[in-house]
Amino acid sequence: MPSSLIKKVFPVVGFELQYSPLWKVIMRKVVYGGACSLDGYLAREDGSVDWLMFNDEVAELMKDSWSRFDTILMGRKTYEIAMANAPAGAADDSGIGTYVFSTTLDPSEHKGATIVANRAAEFVRSLKAKEGKDISLMGGGVLAATLFEAGVIDEIGFNIHPILLGDGIPSFVKTATQTDLELVDCKPLKNGCVYVLYNVKQ
């Protein structure tokens, strides 16, 4: 997936590394986030993100954030929104591995991504155990709920926009468990957005 598209549709997720003294290695983190409205929507109901706000300050924050990732996880709907917003003929120059969780997509038709059909939590655990940078979970409240319940998400980072969409694609959906968080960073931006980053308490 083109890096320019990734950064446009899913800006700013977070930055922090985790050191595990028990294993004496740097563990890969899964960070869920992106941009959302104040009422918690990732996009309008039709998938459009025309309400996203950009300026130099956001661009710098995005640059710092994206340097930590080499892997992206998406649900089918989020992936389809991203592809629908992709410029015609855009090439994949990101160098970032993309995994899409879907039971309906045909892998042969999506050369720029690896389609994962089942056992999402188990698959993500296996990714975390591999060498590499951190892992970004982009959008997809339903996929996020599955991974929250499995305990494989480590951070939540959102660029919260000063708008109430009223309806759309939610960043969070109902889960069977409570997730406790610890605030790491809260940064108001000049354009009225607020960037927040939380650790997930395991």
Short mmCIF file of C-alpha atoms in Angstrom, two decimals:
data_model
loop_
_atom_site.label_atom_id
_atom_site.label_comp_id
_atom_site.label_asym_id
_atom_site.label_seq_id
_atom_site.Cartn_x
_atom_site.Cartn_y
_atom_site.Cartn_z
CA MET A 1 0.00 0.00 0.00
CA PRO A 2 1.45 3.44 -0.88
CA SER A 3 3.01 5.18 2.13
CA SER A 4 1.42 8.50 1.18
CA LEU A 5 -2.04 6.92 1.29
CA ILE A 6 -1.41 5.16 4.60
CA LYS A 7 -0.39 8.43 6.22
CA LYS A 8 -3.35 10.33 4.78
CA VAL A 9 -6.10 7.93 5.73
CA PHE A 10 -4.62 6.79 9.06
CA PRO A 11 -2.60 9.65 10.59
CA VAL A 12 -0.84 9.53 13.96
CA VAL A 13 -0.95 6.50 16.18
CA GLY A 14 1.78 6.72 18.77
CA PHE A 15 5.40 6.38 19.78
CA GLU A 16 7.01 4.39 22.57
CA LEU A 17 9.14 1.25 22.87
CA GLN A 18 8.82 -1.44 25.49
CA TYR A 19 11.70 -3.14 27.25
CA SER A 20 11.13 -6.48 28.94
CA PRO A 21 13.76 -7.18 31.64
CA LEU A 22 12.50 -10.77 31.92
CA TRP A 23 13.43 -11.68 28.34
CA LYS A 24 16.04 -8.94 27.87
CA VAL A 25 14.74 -8.13 24.40
CA ILE A 26 12.68 -5.32 22.95
CA MET A 27 9.18 -6.65 22.43
CA ARG A 28 7.11 -5.56 19.48
CA LYS A 29 4.01 -3.62 20.41
CA VAL A 30 0.62 -3.54 18.76
CA VAL A 31 -0.70 0.04 18.67
CA TYR A 32 -4.35 0.67 17.84
CA GLY A 33 -5.22 4.10 16.55
CA GLY A 34 -5.35 6.71 13.86
CA ALA A 35 -7.65 9.71 13.61
CA CYS A 36 -11.19 9.87 14.94
CA SER A 37 -13.98 12.33 15.58
CA LEU A 38 -14.77 13.47 19.11
CA ASP A 39 -17.73 11.09 19.12
CA GLY A 40 -15.47 8.18 18.24
CA TYR A 41 -15.88 7.58 14.51
CA LEU A 42 -13.05 6.71 12.13
CA ALA A 43 -14.93 7.65 8.97
CA ARG A 44 -18.38 8.59 7.74
CA GLU A 45 -20.82 5.75 7.12
CA ASP A 46 -19.83 5.71 3.44
CA GLY A 47 -16.15 5.49 4.39
CA SER A 48 -15.25 9.08 3.50
CA VAL A 49 -12.68 10.96 5.58
CA ASP A 50 -13.09 14.43 4.10
CA TRP A 51 -13.27 15.89 7.62
CA LEU A 52 -9.64 15.06 8.51
CA MET A 53 -7.51 18.11 9.34
CA PHE A 54 -3.87 18.48 8.27
CA ASN A 55 -1.18 21.07 8.90
CA ASP A 56 2.58 21.18 9.42
CA GLU A 57 2.25 20.26 13.09
CA VAL A 58 0.25 17.12 12.25
CA ALA A 59 2.69 16.22 9.50
CA GLU A 60 5.60 16.34 11.94
CA LEU A 61 3.73 14.25 14.47
CA MET A 62 2.90 11.71 11.77
CA LYS A 63 6.52 11.54 10.67
CA ASP A 64 7.68 10.74 14.20
CA SER A 65 4.90 8.21 14.73
CA TRP A 66 5.26 6.25 11.49
CA SER A 67 8.98 5.70 11.90
CA ARG A 68 8.31 3.09 14.57
CA PHE A 69 6.22 0.73 12.40
CA ASP A 70 6.99 -1.88 9.74
CA THR A 71 3.67 -3.75 9.86
CA ILE A 72 0.01 -2.75 9.48
CA LEU A 73 -3.06 -4.75 10.45
CA MET A 74 -6.51 -3.99 9.02
CA GLY A 75 -9.99 -5.43 8.89
CA ARG A 76 -11.68 -5.86 5.52
CA LYS A 77 -13.79 -2.69 5.72
CA THR A 78 -10.83 -0.51 6.67
CA TYR A 79 -8.78 -2.01 3.86
CA GLU A 80 -11.52 -1.37 1.33
CA ILE A 81 -11.82 2.26 2.47
CA ALA A 82 -8.07 2.69 2.10
CA MET A 83 -8.06 1.19 -1.38
CA ALA A 84 -11.06 3.28 -2.43
CA ASN A 85 -9.10 6.43 -1.47
CA ALA A 86 -5.93 5.28 -3.24
CA PRO A 87 -4.84 7.35 -6.27
CA ALA A 88 -5.22 5.48 -9.56
CA GLY A 89 -2.08 3.53 -10.39
CA ALA A 90 -0.48 4.17 -7.01
CA ALA A 91 2.46 1.86 -6.35
CA ASP A 92 3.33 0.28 -3.03
CA ASP A 93 6.46 2.16 -1.96
CA SER A 94 5.94 2.00 1.78
CA GLY A 95 8.10 -1.00 2.62
CA ILE A 96 5.46 -1.82 5.23
CA GLY A 97 3.89 -5.27 5.47
CA THR A 98 0.09 -5.15 5.30
CA TYR A 99 -2.13 -7.88 6.75
CA VAL A 100 -5.87 -7.83 6.14
CA PHE A 101 -8.20 -9.99 8.23
CA SER A 102 -11.07 -11.27 6.13
CA THR A 103 -12.94 -14.47 5.37
CA THR A 104 -14.34 -13.14 2.09
CA LEU A 105 -11.45 -11.47 0.22
CA ASP A 106 -9.66 -13.53 -2.42
CA PRO A 107 -5.88 -13.42 -1.75
CA SER A 108 -5.14 -13.70 -5.46
CA GLU A 109 -6.91 -10.38 -6.07
CA HIS A 110 -4.96 -8.40 -3.44
CA LYS A 111 -1.28 -8.63 -4.23
CA GLY A 112 -0.31 -5.70 -2.01
CA ALA A 113 -1.54 -7.36 1.17
CA THR A 114 -1.52 -10.70 2.95
CA ILE A 115 -5.06 -11.94 3.64
CA VAL A 116 -5.55 -13.68 7.00
CA ALA A 117 -8.77 -15.69 7.08
CA ASN A 118 -8.96 -16.92 10.68
CA ARG A 119 -7.38 -17.06 14.14
CA ALA A 120 -6.66 -13.33 14.24
CA ALA A 121 -5.41 -13.21 17.83
CA GLU A 122 -3.12 -16.21 17.36
CA PHE A 123 -1.72 -14.71 14.17
CA VAL A 124 -1.02 -11.35 15.85
CA ARG A 125 0.71 -13.08 18.75
CA SER A 126 2.99 -14.82 16.27
CA LEU A 127 3.80 -11.46 14.62
CA LYS A 128 4.67 -9.91 17.98
CA ALA A 129 7.11 -12.73 18.64
CA LYS A 130 9.02 -12.04 15.41
CA GLU A 131 11.87 -9.59 15.04
CA GLY A 132 10.89 -6.21 13.68
CA LYS A 133 9.47 -2.81 14.47
CA ASP A 134 6.14 -2.21 16.16
CA ILE A 135 2.79 -3.12 14.61
CA SER A 136 0.05 -0.64 13.76
CA LEU A 137 -3.59 -1.70 13.95
CA MET A 138 -5.42 0.69 11.64
CA GLY A 139 -9.09 1.32 12.17
CA GLY A 140 -11.54 -1.52 12.36
CA GLY A 141 -13.39 -1.43 15.67
CA VAL A 142 -14.58 -5.01 15.21
CA LEU A 143 -11.08 -6.38 14.66
CA ALA A 144 -9.78 -4.24 17.52
CA ALA A 145 -12.43 -5.68 19.85
CA THR A 146 -11.24 -9.21 19.07
CA LEU A 147 -7.64 -8.26 19.75
CA PHE A 148 -8.50 -6.32 22.93
CA GLU A 149 -10.31 -9.37 24.30
CA ALA A 150 -7.27 -11.50 23.46
CA GLY A 151 -4.95 -9.10 25.27
CA VAL A 152 -2.60 -8.47 22.33
CA ILE A 153 -3.00 -4.69 22.00
CA ASP A 154 -0.40 -2.71 23.94
CA GLU A 155 -1.17 0.94 23.19
CA ILE A 156 -3.96 3.18 21.93
CA GLY A 157 -3.08 6.40 20.12
CA PHE A 158 -5.63 8.71 18.52
CA ASN A 159 -5.64 12.14 16.93
CA ILE A 160 -9.07 13.29 18.12
CA HIS A 161 -10.73 15.82 15.81
CA PRO A 162 -13.03 18.64 16.96
CA ILE A 163 -16.08 17.36 15.11
CA LEU A 164 -19.14 15.28 15.91
CA LEU A 165 -19.93 13.10 12.90
CA GLY A 166 -23.10 11.75 14.47
CA ASP A 167 -22.72 8.40 12.72
CA GLY A 168 -20.16 6.40 10.84
CA ILE A 169 -17.58 3.66 11.31
CA PRO A 170 -16.87 3.37 15.06
CA SER A 171 -13.39 3.17 16.54
CA PHE A 172 -14.68 0.96 19.36
CA VAL A 173 -17.47 -1.59 19.55
CA LYS A 174 -18.89 -3.68 22.38
CA THR A 175 -16.45 -6.08 24.02
CA ALA A 176 -16.85 -8.80 26.63
CA THR A 177 -14.09 -7.37 28.82
CA GLN A 178 -13.07 -4.08 30.41
CA THR A 179 -9.76 -2.56 29.29
CA ASP A 180 -7.90 -0.33 31.74
CA LEU A 181 -5.57 2.33 30.38
CA GLU A 182 -2.67 4.50 31.54
CA LEU A 183 -2.17 7.94 30.00
CA VAL A 184 1.25 8.36 28.37
CA ASP A 185 0.80 11.57 26.38
CA CYS A 186 -1.82 14.23 25.73
CA LYS A 187 -0.96 16.96 23.26
CA PRO A 188 -3.34 19.71 22.08
CA LEU A 189 -2.65 20.79 18.49
CA LYS A 190 -3.03 24.23 16.95
CA ASN A 191 -5.80 23.06 14.62
CA GLY A 192 -8.03 22.09 17.57
CA CYS A 193 -7.22 18.38 17.53
CA VAL A 194 -5.94 16.57 20.60
CA TYR A 195 -3.44 13.73 20.33
CA VAL A 196 -3.64 11.13 23.09
CA LEU A 197 -1.57 8.02 23.75
CA TYR A 198 -2.41 5.35 26.33
CA ASN A 199 -0.72 2.19 27.54
CA VAL A 200 -3.05 -0.79 27.87
CA LYS A 201 -2.76 -2.26 31.35
CA GLN A 202 -2.31 -6.01 31.00
#
